[in-house]
Coordinates of C-alpha atoms in Angstrom, one line a residue:
X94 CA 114.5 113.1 128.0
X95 CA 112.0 113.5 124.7
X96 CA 113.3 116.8 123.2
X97 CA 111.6 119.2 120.7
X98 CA 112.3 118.1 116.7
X99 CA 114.5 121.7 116.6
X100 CA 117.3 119.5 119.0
X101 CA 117.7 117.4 115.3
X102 CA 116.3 119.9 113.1
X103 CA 118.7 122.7 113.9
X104 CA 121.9 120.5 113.8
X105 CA 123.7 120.2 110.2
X106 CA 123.1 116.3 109.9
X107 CA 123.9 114.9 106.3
X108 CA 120.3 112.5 106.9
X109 CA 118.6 115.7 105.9
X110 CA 119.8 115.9 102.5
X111 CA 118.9 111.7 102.5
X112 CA 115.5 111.9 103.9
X113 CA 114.3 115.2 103.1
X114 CA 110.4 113.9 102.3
X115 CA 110.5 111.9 105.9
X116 CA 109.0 113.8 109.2
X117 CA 110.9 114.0 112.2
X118 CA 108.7 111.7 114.7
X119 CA 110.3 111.7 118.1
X120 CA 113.7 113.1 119.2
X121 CA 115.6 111.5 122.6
X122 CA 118.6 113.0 124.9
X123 CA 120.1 109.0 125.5
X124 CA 121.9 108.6 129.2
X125 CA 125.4 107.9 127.0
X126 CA 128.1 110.3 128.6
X127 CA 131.2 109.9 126.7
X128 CA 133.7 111.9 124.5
X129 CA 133.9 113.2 121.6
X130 CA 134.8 110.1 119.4
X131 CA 132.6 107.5 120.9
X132 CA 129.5 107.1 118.6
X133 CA 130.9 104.1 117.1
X134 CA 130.7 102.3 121.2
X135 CA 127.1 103.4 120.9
X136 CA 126.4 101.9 117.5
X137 CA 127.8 98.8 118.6
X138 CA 126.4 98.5 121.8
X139 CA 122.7 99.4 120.4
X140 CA 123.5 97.1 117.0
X141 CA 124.7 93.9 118.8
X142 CA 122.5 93.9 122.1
X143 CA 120.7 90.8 122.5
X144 CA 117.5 89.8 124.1
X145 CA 114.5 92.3 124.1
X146 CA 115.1 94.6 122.4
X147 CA 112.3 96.9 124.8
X148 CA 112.9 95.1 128.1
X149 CA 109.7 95.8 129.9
X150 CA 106.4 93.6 130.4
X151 CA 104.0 96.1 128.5
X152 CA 107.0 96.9 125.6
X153 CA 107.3 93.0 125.1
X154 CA 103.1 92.7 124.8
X155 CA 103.1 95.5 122.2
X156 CA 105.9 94.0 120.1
X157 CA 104.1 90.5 120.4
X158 CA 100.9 92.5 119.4
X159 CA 102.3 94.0 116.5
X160 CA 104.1 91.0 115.2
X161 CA 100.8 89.6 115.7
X162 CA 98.6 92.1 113.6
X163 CA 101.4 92.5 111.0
X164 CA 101.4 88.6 110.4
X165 CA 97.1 89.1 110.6
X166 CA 97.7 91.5 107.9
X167 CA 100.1 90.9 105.9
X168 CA 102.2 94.2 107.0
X169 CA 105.4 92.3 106.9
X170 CA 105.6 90.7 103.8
X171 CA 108.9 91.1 102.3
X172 CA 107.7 92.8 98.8
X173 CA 106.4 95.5 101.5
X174 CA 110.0 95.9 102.8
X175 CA 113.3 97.9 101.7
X176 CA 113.8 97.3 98.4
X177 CA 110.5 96.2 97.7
X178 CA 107.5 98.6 97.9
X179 CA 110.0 101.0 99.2
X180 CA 113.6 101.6 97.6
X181 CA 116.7 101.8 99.9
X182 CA 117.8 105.3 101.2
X183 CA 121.6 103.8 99.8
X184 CA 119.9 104.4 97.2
X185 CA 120.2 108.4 97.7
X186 CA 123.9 108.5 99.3
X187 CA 126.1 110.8 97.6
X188 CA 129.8 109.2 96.7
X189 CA 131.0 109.9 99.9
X190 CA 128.6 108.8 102.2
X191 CA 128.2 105.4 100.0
X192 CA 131.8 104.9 99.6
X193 CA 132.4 105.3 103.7
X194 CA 131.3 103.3 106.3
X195 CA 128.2 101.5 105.9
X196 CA 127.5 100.4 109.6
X197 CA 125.9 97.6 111.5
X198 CA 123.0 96.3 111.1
X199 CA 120.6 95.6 113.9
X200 CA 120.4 92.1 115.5
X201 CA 117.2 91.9 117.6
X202 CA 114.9 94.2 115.2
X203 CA 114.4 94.7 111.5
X204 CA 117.0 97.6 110.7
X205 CA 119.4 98.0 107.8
X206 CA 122.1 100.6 108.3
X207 CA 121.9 103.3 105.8
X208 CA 125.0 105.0 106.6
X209 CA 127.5 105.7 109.4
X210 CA 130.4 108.9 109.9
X211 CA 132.5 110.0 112.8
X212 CA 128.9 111.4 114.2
X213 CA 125.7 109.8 112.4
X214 CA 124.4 106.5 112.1
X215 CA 121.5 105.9 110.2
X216 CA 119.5 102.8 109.6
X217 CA 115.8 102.3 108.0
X218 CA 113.2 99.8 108.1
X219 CA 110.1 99.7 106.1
X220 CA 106.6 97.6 105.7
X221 CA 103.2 98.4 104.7
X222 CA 102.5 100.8 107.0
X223 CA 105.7 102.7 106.7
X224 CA 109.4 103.2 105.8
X225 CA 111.8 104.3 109.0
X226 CA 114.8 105.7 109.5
X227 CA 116.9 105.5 113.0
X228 CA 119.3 108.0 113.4
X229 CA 121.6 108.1 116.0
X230 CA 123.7 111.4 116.1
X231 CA 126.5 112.5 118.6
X232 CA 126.2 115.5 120.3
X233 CA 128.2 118.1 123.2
X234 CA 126.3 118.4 126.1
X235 CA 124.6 121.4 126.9
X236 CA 126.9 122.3 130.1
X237 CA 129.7 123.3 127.8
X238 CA 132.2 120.7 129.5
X239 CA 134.0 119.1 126.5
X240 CA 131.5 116.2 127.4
X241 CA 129.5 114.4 124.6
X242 CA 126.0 112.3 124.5
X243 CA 124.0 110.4 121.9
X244 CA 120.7 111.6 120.7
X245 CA 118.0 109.6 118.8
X246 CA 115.6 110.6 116.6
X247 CA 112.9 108.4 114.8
X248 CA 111.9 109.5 111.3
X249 CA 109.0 108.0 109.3
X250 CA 107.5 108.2 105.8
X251 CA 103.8 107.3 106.5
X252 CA 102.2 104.6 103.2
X253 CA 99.1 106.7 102.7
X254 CA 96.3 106.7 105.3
X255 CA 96.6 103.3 106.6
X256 CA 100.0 104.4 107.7
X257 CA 98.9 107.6 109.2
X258 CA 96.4 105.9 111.3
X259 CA 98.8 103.3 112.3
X260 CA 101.0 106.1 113.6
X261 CA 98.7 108.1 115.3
X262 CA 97.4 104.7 117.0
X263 CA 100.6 103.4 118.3
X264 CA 101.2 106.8 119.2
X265 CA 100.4 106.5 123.2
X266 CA 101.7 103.0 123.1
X267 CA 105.4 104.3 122.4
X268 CA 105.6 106.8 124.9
X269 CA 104.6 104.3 127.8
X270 CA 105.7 100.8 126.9
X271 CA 108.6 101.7 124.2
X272 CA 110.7 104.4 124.8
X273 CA 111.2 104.8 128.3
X274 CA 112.0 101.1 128.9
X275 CA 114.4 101.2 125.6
X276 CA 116.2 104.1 127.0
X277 CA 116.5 102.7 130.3
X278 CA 118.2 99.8 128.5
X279 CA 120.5 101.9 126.6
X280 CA 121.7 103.8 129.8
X281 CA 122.4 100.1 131.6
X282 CA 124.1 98.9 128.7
X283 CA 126.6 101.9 128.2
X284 CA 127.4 102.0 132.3
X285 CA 128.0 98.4 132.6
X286 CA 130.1 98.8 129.3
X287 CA 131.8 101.8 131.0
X288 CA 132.4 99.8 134.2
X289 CA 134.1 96.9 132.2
X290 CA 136.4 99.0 130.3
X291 CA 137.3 101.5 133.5
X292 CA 136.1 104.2 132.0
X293 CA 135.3 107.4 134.1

């Protein structure tokens, strides 16, 4: 379920100190029931999956499109990356945050964790168009039940008006071939998980 940027705004996460200049893009309830200490399962499981990383026809066409127009381009290049064009968020950590966990990062797309504590994860990505941030937080649930969930929110740091025009244009794209199909994913992957270990 898409959620209004308030369900990340209004919740005392440490990226907001980090990424202060970045806009909150999209913000995602994830199908990951669990308790209170189980963010790190979620990080792993989303980290390490293999395969697509968007398991749908149209979410694999997109991806092969935009690999496609980045390579046409030149969006890719790795001067354009993190610690290129575009200096690490690492890079604003206070002690504590840089001296902790650092977190995995991603095997099947181009993410670099950032940062990780007993309830945020944070990785980032960057090119010409833009610099990322993926932030995974761990929330209650809304019932009041003692149960927990994770949440995901997308924050981006458009590169002038070629990046705002890029992410108005892939706008549509992501909400039909990207995130429902990458949610979907994320709920398989944490039942079957759930299933192997017995969990209930």
């Amino acid at each position: 379920m898409r959620l209004p940027r308030t369900a990340h705004t209004d919740r005392p996460w440490r990226i907001h100190a980090i990424a202060g200049d970045f806009r909150v893009e999209d913000v995602w309830d994830l199908p990951t029931p669990g308790g209170p200490d189980d963010l790190a399962l979620l990080v792993e499981q989303f980290a390490n999956g293999k395969g697509d990383p968007v398991p749908s026809f149209l979410g694999r066409a997109l991806f092969a499109i935009r690999w496609k127009l980045g390579a046409l381009f030149g969006w890719d290049e790795p001067a354009d990356g993190v610690g290129g064009r575009v200096a690490t968020l690492r890079d604003r950590l206070p002690a504590d945050l840089r001296e902790g966990p650092r977190g995995p990062d991603l095997a099947s797309l181009p993410f670099t964790s950032v940062y990780q504590t007993h309830d945020e994860w944070a990785a980032e990505s960057a090119n010409r168009t833009m610099h990322g941030v993926l932030h995974m937080g761990w929330v209650p649930d809304a019932d009041g039940a003692g149960g927990y969930h994770g949440q995901m929110t997308v924050l981006v740091k458009p590169n002038g008006l070629l990046g705002a025009v890029y992410m108005a244009g892939i706008k549509p794209f992501r909400y039909l071939g990207v995130y429902p199909a990458l949610i979907r994913r994320i709920g398989r992957d944490w039942e079957a998980r759930r299933a192997g270990s017995g969990a209930v």
